Coordinates of C-alpha atoms in Angstrom, one line a residue:
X1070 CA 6.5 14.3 -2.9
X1071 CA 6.3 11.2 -0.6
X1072 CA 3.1 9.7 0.9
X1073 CA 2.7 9.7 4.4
X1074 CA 4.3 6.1 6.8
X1075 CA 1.0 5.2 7.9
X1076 CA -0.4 4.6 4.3
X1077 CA 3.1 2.7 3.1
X1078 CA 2.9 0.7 5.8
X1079 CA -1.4 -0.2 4.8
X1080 CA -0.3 -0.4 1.4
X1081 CA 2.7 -3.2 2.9
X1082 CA 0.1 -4.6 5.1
X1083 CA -2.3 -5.0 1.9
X1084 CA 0.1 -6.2 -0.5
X1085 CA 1.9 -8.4 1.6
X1086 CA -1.2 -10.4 2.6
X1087 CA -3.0 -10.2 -0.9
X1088 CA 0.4 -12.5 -1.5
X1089 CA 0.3 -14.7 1.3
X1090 CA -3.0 -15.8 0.2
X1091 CA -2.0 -15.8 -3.4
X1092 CA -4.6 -13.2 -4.3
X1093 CA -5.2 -11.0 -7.2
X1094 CA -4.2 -7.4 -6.9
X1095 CA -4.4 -4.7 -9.6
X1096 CA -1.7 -1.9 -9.2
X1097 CA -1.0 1.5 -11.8
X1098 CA 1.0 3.8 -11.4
X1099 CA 2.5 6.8 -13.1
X1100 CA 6.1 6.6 -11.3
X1101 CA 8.9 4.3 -12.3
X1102 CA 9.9 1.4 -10.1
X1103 CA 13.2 3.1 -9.3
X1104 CA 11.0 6.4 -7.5
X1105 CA 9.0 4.0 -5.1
X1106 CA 11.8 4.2 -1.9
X1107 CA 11.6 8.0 -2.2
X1108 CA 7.5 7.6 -3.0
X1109 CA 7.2 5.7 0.2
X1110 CA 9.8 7.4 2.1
X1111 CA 11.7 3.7 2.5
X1112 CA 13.5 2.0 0.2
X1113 CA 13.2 -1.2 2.1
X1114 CA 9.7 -1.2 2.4
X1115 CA 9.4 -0.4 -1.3
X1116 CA 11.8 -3.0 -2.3
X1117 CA 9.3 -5.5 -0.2
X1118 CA 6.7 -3.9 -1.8
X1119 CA 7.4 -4.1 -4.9
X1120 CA 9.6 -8.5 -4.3
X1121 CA 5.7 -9.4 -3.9
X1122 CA 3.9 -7.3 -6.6
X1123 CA 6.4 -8.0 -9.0
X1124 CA 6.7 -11.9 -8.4
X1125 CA 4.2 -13.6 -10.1
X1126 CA 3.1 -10.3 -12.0
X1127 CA 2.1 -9.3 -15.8
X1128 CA 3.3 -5.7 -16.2
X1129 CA 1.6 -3.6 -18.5
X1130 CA 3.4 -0.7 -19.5
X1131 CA 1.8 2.0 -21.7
X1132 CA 3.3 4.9 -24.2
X1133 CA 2.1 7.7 -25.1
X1134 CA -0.5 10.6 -24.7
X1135 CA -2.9 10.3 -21.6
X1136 CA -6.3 9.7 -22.9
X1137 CA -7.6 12.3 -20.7
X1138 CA -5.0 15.0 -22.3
X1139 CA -6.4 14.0 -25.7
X1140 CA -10.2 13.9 -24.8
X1141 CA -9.6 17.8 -23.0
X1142 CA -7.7 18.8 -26.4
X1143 CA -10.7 17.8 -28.3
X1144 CA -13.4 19.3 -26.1
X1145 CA -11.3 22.5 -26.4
X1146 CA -10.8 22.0 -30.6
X1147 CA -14.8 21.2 -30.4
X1148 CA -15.3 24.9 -28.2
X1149 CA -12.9 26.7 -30.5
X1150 CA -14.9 25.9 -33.7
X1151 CA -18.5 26.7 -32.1
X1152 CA -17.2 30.1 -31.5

């Protein structure tokens, strides 16, 4: 699934002049760096996108279960054992 060319080319727009101006920006994301060109439907624009982000960046990258997968498991334990 790919977004669609006029929100990759804001998100360009956006990132591009958050760097110009040497500007925080916060990005997460659930795909891997090597899934943005077929994400954004260009792998040039992704490969721009991703020159600026990536430049002066800290990259945080988390393991494990989602926290939202383990909160629904317990609600679901917690209903189980009211029954």
């Amino acid at each position: 699934r790919r977004i669609g060319d006029a929100a990759a080319e804001l998100l360009q727009a956006i990132v591009h002049q958050r760097y110009k101006h040497r500007r925080s920006i916060v990005v997460t994301s659930n795909r891997v760096v090597q899934d943005w060109g077929c994400y954004l439907g260009d792998a040039t624009m992704a490969t721009t996108i991703l020159d600026r982000l990536m430049h002066r960046a800290t990259m945080l990258e988390f393991e494990g279960r989602s926290y939202r997968l383990k909160e629904a498991a317990a609600r679901i334990a917690v209903t189980a054992d009211a029954s």
